[in-house]
Coordinates of C-alpha atoms and ligand atoms in Angstrom, one line a residue:
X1 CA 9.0 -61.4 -48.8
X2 CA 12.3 -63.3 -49.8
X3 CA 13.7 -63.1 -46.3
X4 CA 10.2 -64.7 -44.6
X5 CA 10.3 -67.4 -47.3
X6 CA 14.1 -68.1 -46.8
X7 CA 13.1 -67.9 -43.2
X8 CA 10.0 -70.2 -43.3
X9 CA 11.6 -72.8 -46.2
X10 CA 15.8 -73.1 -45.3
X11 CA 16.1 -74.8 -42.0
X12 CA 17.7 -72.2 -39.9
X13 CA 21.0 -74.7 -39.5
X14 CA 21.0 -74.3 -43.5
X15 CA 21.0 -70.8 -43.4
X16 CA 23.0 -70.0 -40.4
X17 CA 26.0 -72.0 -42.3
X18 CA 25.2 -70.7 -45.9
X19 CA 25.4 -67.1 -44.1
X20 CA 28.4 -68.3 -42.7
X21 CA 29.9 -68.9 -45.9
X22 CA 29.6 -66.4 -47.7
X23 CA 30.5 -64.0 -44.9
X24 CA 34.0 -65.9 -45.0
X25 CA 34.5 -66.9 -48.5
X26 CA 33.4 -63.7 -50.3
X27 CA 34.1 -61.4 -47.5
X28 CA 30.3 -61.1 -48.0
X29 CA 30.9 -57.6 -45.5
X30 CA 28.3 -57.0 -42.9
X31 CA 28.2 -53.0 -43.6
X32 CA 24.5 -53.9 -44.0
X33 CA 22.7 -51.3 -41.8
X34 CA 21.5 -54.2 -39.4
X35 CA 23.0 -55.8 -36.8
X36 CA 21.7 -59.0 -34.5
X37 CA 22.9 -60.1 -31.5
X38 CA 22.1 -63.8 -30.1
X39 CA 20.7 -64.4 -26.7
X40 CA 21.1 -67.9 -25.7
X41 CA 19.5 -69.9 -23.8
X42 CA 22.5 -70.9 -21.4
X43 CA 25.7 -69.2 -20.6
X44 CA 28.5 -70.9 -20.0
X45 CA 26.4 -73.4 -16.7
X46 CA 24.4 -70.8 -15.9
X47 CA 20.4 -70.1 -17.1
X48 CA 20.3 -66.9 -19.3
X49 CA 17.8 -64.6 -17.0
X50 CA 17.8 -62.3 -20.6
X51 CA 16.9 -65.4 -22.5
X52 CA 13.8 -66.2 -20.5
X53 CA 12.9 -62.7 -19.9
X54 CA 12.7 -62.5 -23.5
X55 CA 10.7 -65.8 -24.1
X56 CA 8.2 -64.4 -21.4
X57 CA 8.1 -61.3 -22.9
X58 CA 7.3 -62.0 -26.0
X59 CA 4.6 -64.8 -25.3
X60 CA 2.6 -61.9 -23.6
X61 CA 2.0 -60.8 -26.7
X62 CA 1.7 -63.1 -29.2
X63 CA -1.9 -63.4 -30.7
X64 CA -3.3 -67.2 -30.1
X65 CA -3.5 -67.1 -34.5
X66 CA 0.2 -67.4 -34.0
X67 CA 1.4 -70.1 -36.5
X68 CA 2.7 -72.0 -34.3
X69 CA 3.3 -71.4 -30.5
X70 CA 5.2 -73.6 -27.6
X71 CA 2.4 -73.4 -24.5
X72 CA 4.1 -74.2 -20.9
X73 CA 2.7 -73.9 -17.3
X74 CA 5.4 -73.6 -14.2
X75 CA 4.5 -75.4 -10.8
X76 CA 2.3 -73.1 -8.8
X77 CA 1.1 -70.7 -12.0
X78 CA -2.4 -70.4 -12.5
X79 CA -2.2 -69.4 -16.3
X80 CA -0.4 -70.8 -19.6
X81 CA 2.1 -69.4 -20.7
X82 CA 2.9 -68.9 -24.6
X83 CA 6.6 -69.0 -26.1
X84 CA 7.4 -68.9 -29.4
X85 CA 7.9 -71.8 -30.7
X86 CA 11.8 -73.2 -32.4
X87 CA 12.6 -71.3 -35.3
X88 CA 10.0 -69.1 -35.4
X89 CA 10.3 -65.4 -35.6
X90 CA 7.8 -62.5 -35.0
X91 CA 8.2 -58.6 -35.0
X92 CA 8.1 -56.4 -32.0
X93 CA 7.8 -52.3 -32.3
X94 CA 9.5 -50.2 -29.1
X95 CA 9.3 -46.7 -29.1
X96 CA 8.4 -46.6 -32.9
X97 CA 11.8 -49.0 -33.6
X98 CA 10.9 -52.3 -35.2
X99 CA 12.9 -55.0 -34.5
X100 CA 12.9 -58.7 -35.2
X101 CA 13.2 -61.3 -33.6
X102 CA 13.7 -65.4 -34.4
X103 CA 13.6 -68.2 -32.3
X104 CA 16.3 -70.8 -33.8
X105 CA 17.1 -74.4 -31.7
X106 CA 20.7 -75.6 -33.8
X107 CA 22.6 -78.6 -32.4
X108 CA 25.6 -77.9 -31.1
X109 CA 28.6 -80.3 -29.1
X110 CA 29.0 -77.1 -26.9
X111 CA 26.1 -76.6 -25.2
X112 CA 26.0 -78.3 -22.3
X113 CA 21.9 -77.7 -22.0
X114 CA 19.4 -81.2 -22.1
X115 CA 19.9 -82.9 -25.8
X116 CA 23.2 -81.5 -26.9
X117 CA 20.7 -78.5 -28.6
X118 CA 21.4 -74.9 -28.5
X119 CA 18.6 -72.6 -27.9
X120 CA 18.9 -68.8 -28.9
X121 CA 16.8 -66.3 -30.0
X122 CA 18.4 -63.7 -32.5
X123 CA 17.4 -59.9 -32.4
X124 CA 18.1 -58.2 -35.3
X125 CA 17.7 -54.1 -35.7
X126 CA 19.0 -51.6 -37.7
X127 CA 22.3 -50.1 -36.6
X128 CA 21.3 -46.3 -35.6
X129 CA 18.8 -47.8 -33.0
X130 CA 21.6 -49.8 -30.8
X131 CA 22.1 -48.1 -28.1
X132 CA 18.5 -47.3 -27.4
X133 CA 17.7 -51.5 -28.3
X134 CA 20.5 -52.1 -26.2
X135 CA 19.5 -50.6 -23.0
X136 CA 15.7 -49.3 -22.9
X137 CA 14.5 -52.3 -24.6
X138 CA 16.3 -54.9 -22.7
X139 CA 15.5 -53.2 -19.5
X140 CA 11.8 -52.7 -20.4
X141 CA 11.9 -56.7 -21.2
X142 CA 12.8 -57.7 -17.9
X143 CA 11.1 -55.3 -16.5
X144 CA 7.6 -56.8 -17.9
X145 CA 8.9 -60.7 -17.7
X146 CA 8.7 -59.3 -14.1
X147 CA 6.0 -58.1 -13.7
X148 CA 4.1 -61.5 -15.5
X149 CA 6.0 -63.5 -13.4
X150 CA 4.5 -62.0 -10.3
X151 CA 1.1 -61.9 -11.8
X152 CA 1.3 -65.2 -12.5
X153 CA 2.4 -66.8 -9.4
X154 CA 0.1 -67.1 -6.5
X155 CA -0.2 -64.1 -4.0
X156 CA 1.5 -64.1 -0.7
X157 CA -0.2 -63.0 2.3
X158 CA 3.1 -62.3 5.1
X159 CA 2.2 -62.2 8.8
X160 CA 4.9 -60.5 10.9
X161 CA 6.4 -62.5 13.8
X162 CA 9.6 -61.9 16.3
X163 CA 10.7 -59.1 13.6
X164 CA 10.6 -61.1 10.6
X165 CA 7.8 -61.7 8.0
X166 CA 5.9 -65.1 7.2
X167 CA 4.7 -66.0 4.1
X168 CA 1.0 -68.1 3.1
X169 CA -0.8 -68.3 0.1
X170 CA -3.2 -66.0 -0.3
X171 CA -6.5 -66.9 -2.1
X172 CA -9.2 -64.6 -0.7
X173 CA -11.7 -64.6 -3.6
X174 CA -13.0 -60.9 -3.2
X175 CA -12.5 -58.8 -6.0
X176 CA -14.0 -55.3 -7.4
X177 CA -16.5 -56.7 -8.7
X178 CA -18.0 -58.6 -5.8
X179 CA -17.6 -55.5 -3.6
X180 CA -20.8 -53.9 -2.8
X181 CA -20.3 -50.4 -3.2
X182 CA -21.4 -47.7 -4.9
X183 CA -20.4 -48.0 -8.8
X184 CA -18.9 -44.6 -9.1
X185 CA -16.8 -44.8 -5.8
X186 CA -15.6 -47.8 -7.0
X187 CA -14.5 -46.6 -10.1
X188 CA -12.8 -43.7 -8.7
X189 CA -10.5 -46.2 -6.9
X190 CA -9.5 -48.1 -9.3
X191 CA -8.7 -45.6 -11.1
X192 CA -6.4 -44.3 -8.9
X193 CA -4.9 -47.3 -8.6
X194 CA -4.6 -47.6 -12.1
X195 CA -2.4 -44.2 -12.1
X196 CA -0.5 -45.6 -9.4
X197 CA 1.1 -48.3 -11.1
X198 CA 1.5 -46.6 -14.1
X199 CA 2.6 -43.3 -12.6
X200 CA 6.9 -44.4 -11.5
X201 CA 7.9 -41.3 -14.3
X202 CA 5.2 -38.9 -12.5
X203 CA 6.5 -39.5 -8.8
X204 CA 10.1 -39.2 -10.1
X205 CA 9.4 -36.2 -11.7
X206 CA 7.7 -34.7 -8.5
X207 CA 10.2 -36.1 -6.6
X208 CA 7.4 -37.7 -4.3
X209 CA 8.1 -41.6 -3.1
X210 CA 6.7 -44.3 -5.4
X211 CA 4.1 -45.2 -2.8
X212 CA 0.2 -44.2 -1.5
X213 CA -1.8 -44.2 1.4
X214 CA -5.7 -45.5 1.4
X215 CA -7.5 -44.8 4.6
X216 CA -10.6 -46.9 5.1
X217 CA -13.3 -46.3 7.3
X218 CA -16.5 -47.0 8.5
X219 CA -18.9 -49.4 10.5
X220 CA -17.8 -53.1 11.1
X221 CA -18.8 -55.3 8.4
X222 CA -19.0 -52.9 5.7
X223 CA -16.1 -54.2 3.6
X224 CA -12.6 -52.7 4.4
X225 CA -10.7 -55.7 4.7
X226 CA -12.7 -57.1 1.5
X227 CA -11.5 -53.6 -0.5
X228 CA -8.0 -54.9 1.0
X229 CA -8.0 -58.0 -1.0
X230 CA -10.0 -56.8 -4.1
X231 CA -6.8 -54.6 -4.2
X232 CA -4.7 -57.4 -4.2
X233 CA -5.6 -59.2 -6.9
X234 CA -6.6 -56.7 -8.5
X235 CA -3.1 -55.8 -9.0
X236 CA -1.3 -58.6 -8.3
X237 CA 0.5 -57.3 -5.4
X238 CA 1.5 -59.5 -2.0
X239 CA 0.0 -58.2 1.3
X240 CA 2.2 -57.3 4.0
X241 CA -0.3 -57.7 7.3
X242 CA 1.3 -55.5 10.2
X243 CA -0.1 -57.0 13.9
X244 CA 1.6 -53.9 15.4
X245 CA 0.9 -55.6 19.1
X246 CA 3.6 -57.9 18.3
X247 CA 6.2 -55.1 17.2
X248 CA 8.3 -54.4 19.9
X249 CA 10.0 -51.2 18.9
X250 CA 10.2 -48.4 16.2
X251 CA 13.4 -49.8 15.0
X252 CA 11.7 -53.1 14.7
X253 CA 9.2 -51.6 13.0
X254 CA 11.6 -49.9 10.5
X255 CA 13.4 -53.3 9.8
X256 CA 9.9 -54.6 9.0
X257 CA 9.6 -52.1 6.5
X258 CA 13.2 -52.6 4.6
X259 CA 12.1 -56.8 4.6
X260 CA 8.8 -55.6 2.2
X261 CA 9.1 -56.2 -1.3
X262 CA 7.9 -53.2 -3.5
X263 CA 5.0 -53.6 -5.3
X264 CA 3.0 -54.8 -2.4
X265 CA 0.3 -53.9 0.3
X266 CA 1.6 -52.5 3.3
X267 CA -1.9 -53.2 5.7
X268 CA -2.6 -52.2 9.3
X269 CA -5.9 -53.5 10.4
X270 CA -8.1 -51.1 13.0
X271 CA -5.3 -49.4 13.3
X272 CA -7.1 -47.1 16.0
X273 CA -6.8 -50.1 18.9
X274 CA -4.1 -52.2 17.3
X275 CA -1.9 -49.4 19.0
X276 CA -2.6 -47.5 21.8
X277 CA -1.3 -44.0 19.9
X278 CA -2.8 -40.9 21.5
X279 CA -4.9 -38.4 19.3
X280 CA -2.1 -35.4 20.1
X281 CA -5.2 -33.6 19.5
X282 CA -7.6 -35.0 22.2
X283 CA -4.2 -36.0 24.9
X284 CA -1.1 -35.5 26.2
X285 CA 1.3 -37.3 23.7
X286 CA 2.7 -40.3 25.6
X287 CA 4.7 -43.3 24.0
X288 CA 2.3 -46.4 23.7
X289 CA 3.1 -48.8 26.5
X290 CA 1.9 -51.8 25.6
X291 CA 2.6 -55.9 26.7
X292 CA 5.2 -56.7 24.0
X293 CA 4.9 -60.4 22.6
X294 CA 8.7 -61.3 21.9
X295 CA 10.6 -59.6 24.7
X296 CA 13.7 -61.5 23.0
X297 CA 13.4 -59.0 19.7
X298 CA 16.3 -57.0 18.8
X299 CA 16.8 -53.7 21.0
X300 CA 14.0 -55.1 23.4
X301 CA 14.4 -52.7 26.3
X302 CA 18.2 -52.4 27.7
X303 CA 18.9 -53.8 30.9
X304 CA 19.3 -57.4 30.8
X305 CA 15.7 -58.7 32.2
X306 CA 13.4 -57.7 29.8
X307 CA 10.8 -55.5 30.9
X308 CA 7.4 -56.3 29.5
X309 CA 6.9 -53.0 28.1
X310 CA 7.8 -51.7 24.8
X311 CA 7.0 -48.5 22.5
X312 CA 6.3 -48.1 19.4
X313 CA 5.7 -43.7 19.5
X314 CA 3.3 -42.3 17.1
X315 CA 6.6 -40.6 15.2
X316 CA 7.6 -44.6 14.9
X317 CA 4.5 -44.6 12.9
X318 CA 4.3 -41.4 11.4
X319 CA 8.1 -42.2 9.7
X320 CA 6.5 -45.2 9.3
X321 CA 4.1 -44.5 6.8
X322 CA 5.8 -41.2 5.1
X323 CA 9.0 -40.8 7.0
X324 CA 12.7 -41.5 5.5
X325 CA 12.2 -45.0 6.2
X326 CA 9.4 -45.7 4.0
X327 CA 11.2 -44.4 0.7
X328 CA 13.3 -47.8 1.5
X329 CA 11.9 -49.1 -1.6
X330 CA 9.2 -48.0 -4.3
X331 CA 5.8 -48.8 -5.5
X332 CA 4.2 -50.0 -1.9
X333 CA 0.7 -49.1 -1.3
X334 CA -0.6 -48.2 3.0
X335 CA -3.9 -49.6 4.2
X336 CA -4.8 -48.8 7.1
X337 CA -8.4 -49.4 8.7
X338 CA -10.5 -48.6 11.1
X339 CA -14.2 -48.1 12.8
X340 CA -13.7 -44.8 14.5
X341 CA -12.0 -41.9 12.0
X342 CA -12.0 -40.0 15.0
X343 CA -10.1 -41.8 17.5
X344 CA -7.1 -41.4 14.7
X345 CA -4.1 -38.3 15.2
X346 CA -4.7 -36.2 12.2
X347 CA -1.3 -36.0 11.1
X348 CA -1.8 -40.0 10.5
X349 CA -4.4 -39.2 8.2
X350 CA -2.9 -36.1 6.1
X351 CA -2.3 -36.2 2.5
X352 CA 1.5 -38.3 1.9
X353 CA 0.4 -40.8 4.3
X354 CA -3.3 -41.6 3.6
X355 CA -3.6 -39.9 0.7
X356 CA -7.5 -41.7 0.1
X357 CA -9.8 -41.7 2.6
X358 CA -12.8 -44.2 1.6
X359 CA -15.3 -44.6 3.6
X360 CA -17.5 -47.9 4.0
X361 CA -21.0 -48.0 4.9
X362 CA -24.1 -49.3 5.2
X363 CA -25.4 -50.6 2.1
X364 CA -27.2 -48.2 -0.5
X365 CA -29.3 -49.9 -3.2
X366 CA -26.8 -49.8 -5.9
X367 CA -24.7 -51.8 -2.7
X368 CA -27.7 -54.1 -2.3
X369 CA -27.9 -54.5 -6.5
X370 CA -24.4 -56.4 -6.4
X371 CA -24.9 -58.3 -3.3
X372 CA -28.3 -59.8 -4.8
X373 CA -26.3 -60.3 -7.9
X374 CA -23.5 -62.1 -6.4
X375 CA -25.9 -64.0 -4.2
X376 CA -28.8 -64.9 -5.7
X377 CA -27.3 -64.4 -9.4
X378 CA -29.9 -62.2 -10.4
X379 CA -31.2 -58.4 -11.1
X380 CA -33.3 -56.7 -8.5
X381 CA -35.7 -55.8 -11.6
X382 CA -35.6 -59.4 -11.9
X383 CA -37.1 -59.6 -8.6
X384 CA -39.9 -58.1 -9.7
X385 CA -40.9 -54.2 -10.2
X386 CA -42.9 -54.2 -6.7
X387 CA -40.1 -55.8 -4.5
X388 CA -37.3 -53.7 -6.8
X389 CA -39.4 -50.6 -5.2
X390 CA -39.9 -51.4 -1.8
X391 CA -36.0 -53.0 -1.1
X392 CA -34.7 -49.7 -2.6
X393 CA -37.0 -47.4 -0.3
X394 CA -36.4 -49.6 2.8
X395 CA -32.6 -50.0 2.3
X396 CA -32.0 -46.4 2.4
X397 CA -34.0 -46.2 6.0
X398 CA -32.3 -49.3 7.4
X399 CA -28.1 -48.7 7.9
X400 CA -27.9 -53.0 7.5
X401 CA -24.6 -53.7 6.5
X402 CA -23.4 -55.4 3.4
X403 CA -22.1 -58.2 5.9
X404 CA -25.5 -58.8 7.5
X405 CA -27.1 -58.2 4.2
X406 CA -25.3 -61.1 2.9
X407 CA -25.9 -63.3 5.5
X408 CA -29.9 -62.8 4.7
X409 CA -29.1 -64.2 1.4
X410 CA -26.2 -66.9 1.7
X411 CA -28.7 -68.6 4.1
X412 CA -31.7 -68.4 1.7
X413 CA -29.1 -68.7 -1.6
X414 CA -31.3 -71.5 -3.3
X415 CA -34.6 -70.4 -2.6
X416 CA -34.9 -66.7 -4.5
X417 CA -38.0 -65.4 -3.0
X418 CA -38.1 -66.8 0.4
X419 CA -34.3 -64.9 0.4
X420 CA -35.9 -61.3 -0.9
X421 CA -39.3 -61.9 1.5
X422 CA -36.4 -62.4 4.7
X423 CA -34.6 -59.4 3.0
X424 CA -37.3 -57.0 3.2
X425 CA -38.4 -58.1 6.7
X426 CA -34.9 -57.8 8.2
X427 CA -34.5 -54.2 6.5
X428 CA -37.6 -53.2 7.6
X429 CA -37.0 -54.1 11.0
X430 CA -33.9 -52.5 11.3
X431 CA -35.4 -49.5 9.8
X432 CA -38.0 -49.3 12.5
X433 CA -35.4 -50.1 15.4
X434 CA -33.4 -46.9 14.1
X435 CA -36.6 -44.8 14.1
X436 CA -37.2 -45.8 17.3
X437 CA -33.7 -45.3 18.7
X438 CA -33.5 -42.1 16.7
X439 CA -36.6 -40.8 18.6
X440 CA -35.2 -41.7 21.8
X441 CA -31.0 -40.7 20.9
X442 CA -30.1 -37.9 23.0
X443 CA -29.1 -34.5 22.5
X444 CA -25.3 -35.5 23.0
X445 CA -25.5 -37.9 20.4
X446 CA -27.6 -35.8 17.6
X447 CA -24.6 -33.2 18.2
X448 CA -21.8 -35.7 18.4
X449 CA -23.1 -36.8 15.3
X450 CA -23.4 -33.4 13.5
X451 CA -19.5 -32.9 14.7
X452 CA -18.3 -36.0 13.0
X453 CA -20.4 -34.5 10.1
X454 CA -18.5 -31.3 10.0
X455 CA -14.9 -32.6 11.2
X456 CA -15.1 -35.1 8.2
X457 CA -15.9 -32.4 6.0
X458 CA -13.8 -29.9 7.5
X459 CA -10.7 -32.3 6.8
X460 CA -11.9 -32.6 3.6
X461 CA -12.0 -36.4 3.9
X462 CA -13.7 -38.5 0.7
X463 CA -16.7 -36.9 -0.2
X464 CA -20.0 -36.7 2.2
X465 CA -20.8 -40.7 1.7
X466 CA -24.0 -40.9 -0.4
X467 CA -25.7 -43.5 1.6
X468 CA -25.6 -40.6 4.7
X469 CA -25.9 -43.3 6.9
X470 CA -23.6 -42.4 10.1
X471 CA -22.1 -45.0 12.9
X472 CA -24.0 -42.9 15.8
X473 CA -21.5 -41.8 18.5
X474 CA -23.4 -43.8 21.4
X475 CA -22.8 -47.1 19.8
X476 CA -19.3 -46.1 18.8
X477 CA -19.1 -45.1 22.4
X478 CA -20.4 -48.5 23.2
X479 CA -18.2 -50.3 20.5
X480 CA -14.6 -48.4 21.7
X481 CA -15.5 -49.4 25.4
X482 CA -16.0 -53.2 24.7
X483 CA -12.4 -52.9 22.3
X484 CA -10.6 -51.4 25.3
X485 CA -11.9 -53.5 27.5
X486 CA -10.6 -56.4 26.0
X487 CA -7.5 -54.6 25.3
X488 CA -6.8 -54.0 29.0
X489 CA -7.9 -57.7 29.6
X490 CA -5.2 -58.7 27.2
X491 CA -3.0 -56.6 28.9
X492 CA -3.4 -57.8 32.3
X493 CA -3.0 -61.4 30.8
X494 CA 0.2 -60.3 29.4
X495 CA 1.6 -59.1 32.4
X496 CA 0.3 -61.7 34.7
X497 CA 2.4 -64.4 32.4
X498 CA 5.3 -62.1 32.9
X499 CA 5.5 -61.1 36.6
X500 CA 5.3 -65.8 36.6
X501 CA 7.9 -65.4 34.2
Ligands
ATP1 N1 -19.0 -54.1 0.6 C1 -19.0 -55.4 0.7 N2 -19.1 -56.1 -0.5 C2 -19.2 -57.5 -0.5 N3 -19.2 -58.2 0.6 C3 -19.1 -57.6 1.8 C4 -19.0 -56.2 1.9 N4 -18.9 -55.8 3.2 C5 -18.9 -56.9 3.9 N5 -19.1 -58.0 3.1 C6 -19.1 -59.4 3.5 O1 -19.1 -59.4 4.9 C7 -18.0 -60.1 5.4 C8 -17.2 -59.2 6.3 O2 -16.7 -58.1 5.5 P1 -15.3 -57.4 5.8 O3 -14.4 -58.4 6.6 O4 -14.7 -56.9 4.6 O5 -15.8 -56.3 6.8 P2 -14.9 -55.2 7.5 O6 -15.4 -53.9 7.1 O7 -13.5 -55.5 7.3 O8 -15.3 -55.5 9.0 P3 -14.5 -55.1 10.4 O9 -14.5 -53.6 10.5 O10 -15.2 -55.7 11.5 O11 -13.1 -55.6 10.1 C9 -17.1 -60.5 4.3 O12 -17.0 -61.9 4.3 C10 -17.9 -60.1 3.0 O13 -18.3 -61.3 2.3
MG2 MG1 -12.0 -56.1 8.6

C-alpha cells in the first residue's frame, strides 16, 4: 500500500533521486529479491522498437477505468490506441509471474528526444524470474505489438505484375457475418481458422508447415470470393491475389512466393481456367503453354527472342502450394476457387494443400435468412408467418443464388414488401424453369450428375452440401465451353500482338 502511495504522492523525479541517495550514501544494498530494468524511449538517435512494443502492448490491455490513460491514433489506423499515461504504473501477470511496470517521463540534458524529457518505462520483477522475463516475455511483447500493429493498419490487397507484387488498400466490406451461408458451416470455418492462428506450437510439434489450404467451390455467384475477404478481415491478414496468366515460369512463381509476408492470404481465383493444368487423371500430362504477358521476366524462355510461350507445370504448382518452396515462411493461408471441382488434378486438392474443401451454393433458407437481414434489415418471421412459409418451401426448389437473390432485394431495399412479393415470384420461377429442364435433362446428365455426387463423396470432400442443390453437368458443359472459348480468343490475341511484335 506504502509503495502505491509513494508511487501515486512523490513525483517520480523525487523518488528516483531519494532512491538514489540512499543507494549511495547508506550503501542502501540492492540484495532486495527485485530487480528493474529501464526501457527508454530513445537509444542513443535511434527509436527504442522495445519501448514502443511495450507501450502498445500494454495499452491492449488496459481497462478504459484506467486512472488515467494517454489515447493516440497513427495516420492510416482505424482505431485508438491507449498508452499509459507519464508516471503511471500498472501490473501485468505472464505465465503466472507478476511483474510491474511504471511509466515515468524525468527531464534530463541527455536525451536528445523533443523537450529535453526522458521517457522510460521501468519493469520491475523478482530476481528468480529473470531469465524467463528476460526472453519469453520480451519476445511475447513484440510479438503481440505486432500483431496490433497489423490489425490496426489498413489491409493490403497485392496484385502480381512482371514478377513482383503491388500493393492497394483493401476495403471490401464482406465479413462472416454478411455471408449467407448456412450458420453451422460457417462456424465450422471459423473455427478452424481460429485454430490456425493459434495453433504455431501444434504445427511445430507435428512438424507440419505453419500454413492451410481452403478449397472453395461451387456455382458462380454463390460467394467464394466474398468467403475470401470475410477471411481477411476476419483475421486481419493482407491478400496476396495470384493472376497466374501473367506468371511466366515456375521459378517466377517460386520468387512470388518468398516476396509474401506470413500471416497473409495466398489466393488463386478459378484456378481451373486461370491455368491451363491438365487433370493427370482425365489427360496426358503436358506443361501449360500459355501466351505469357511480360516476355522480359526473369528466365523467360532462353534464346534471345523471346518466344511467346511460357510454362508454369502443374509440379510448379503442386510445390507451389505444399512443396519445399512454400515452407519459405509461416502462417500463410491458400485459396483457391473454382466453378468446376472436377476439372481440378486431385493431387491439387489432397489434404496439405487444400486441406478444406467448402463448397458454395445456391441459397438454403437459413442462406436466404441473412441476406433478408442484411438487405432489408429484418427477420423473415418479421415478414410475416405466411410469406416466412412459402420463401422457405420455394427456396429450397429454386437453386437462385445468393448473388441473384440479392440483386431481388438491393433493387427493392426501401420498399419491404414489394422486395419479398419480387422475391417469391423470381424463386418461384426459377423453381418451375428447373422442373421443367429437369423433365426434359437427359440421361447423360442425370448420371453425370450422380458421378459428381459419388466422386465428391468418394474423395471425401466437405460434407454432402445441405442445400443438395447441384451445378448440372450440361450447364457446366455450357459454362467451361464459353471460359475456353474466351481463353483461346485471348490466346490468339496474344499471339497475333507477338508474331507484329
Ligand atoms: N454467400 C453470399 N453471401 C452474401 N453475399 C453474397 C453471397 N454470394 C454472393 N453474394 C453477393 O453476390 C456478389 C457476387 O458474389 P461473389 O463474387 O462472392 O461470388 P463468387 O462465388 O465469387 O462468383 P464467381 O464464381 O463468379 O467468382 C457479391 O457482391 C455478394 O454481395
Ligand atoms: Mg469470385
Amino acid at each position: 500500500f506504502c509503495q502505491t502511495l509513494l508511487q501515486t504522492v512523490v513525483p517520480p523525479e523525487l523518488r528516483f533521486a531519494s532512491l538514489r541517495f540512499l543507494k549511495r550514501v547508506l550503501g542502501f544494498s540492492s540484495s532486495s529479491s527485485y530487480c528493474s530494468f529501464e526501457i527508454t524511449e530513445v537509444n542513443g538517435v535511434s527509436t527504442n522498437q522495445l519501448y514502443n512494443a511495450v507501450q502498445l502492448y500494454l495499452g491492449s490491455f488496459l481497462s478504459a477505468s484506467c486512472s488515467r490513460l494517454s489515447l493516440s491514433r497513427a495516420p492510416n489506423c482505424s482505431s485508438t490506441t491507449f498508452a499509459l499515461s507519464n508516471n503511471d504504473c500498472i501490473t501485468d501477470v505472464f505465465d503466472g509471474i507478476s511483474v510491474q511496470w511504471e511509466h515515468a517521463v524525468t527531464q534530463s540534458q541527455s536525451q536528445p528526444s523533443s523537450r529535453g524529457e526522458k521517457r522510460f518505462f521501468t519493469l520491475r520483477f523478482r530476481k528468480c524470474d529473470r531469465d524467463r522475463i528476460l526472453h519469453s516475455y520480451l519476445d511475447y511483447i513484440m510479438d503481440k505489438a505486432n500483431d496490433i500493429r497489423r490489425k490496426n493498419r489498413e489491409r493490403l490487397l497485392y496484385t502480381n505484375s512482371h514478377g513482383g507484387w503491388k500493393p492497394v488498400p483493401f476495403k471490401h466490406p464482406s465479413t462472416f457475418d454478411t455471408l449467407a451461408m448456412d450458420p453451422e458451416r460457417k462456424r465450422d470455418i471459423m473455427d478452424d481458422l481460429r485454430d490456425f492462428v493459434a495453433g504455431k506450437a501444434f504445427y511445430q510439434r507435428t512438424g507440419r508447415a505453419w500454413k492451410r489450404g481452403y478449397l472453395l467451390y461451387g456455382p458462380p455467384g454463390t460467394g467464394k470470393s466474398s468467403m475470401i475477404a470475410a477471411m481477411a478481415n476476419f483475421l486481419s491478414y493482407d491478400i496476396y491475389d495470384l493472376e497466374l496468366t501473367k506468371v511466366c515460369s515456375n521459378s517466377e512463381l517460386r520468387e512470388l512466393l518468398m516476396k509474401t509476408s506470413s500471416k497473409s492470404i495466398i489466393v488463386i481465383e478459378d484456378i481451373d481456367c486461370s491455368a491451363d493444368l491438365p487433370n493427370r487423371s482425365k489427360a496426358p500430362q503436358h506443361p501449360a503453354r500459355r501466351s505469357c504477358s511480360n516476355p522480359g521476366a526473369p528466365d523467360a524462355p532462353s534464346g534471345g527472342k523471346h518466344r511467346n510461350n511460357n510454362t508454369i507445370t502443374l509440379s510448379g504448382l503442386l510445390n507451389f502450394t505444399d512443396g519445399l518452396w512454400s515452407c519459405s515462411g509461416s502462417e500463410r493461408i491458400f485459396v483457391f476457387t473454382t466453378n468446376h471441382i472436377d476439372k481440378l488434378d486431385p493431387a491439387l486438392l489432397r489434404s496439405g494443400r487444400m486441406d478444406m474443401h467448402i463448397y458454395l451454393s445456391y441459397c438454403s433458407y437459413p442462406a436466404l435468412k441473412i441476406l433478408l437481414q442484411n438487405y432489408l434489415g429484418s427477420e423473415a418471421e418479421d415478414l410475416g408467418q405466411a410469406a416466412a412459409s412459402e420463401l422457405r418451401e420455394v427456396v429450397k426448389k429454386a437453386n437462385m443464388t445468393p448473388a441473384d437473390i440479392s440483386e431481388v432485394l438491393i433493387k427493392n431495399r426501401r420498399n419491404k414488401e414489394k422486395a419479398v412479393s419480387e422475391l417469391l415470384e423470381a424463386l418461384k420461377a426459377k423453381a418451375e424453369r428447373k422442373e421443367k429442364d429437369g423433365g426434359l435433362r437427359d440421361e447423360r446428365e442425370m448420371n453425370g450428375e450422380e458421378e459428381m455426387g459419388k466422386r465428391s463423396k468418394r474423395r471425401g470432400l466437405c460434407r454432402a452440401p445441405k442445400m443438395g442443390a447441384t451445378v448440372t453437368p450440361f450447364l457446366a458443359r455450357k459454362w467451361r465451353m464459353l471460359k475456353r472459348s474466351r481463353q483461346n480468343e485471348r490466346e490468339n490475341l496474344n499471339l497475333k500482338g507477338s508474331e507484329r511484335s
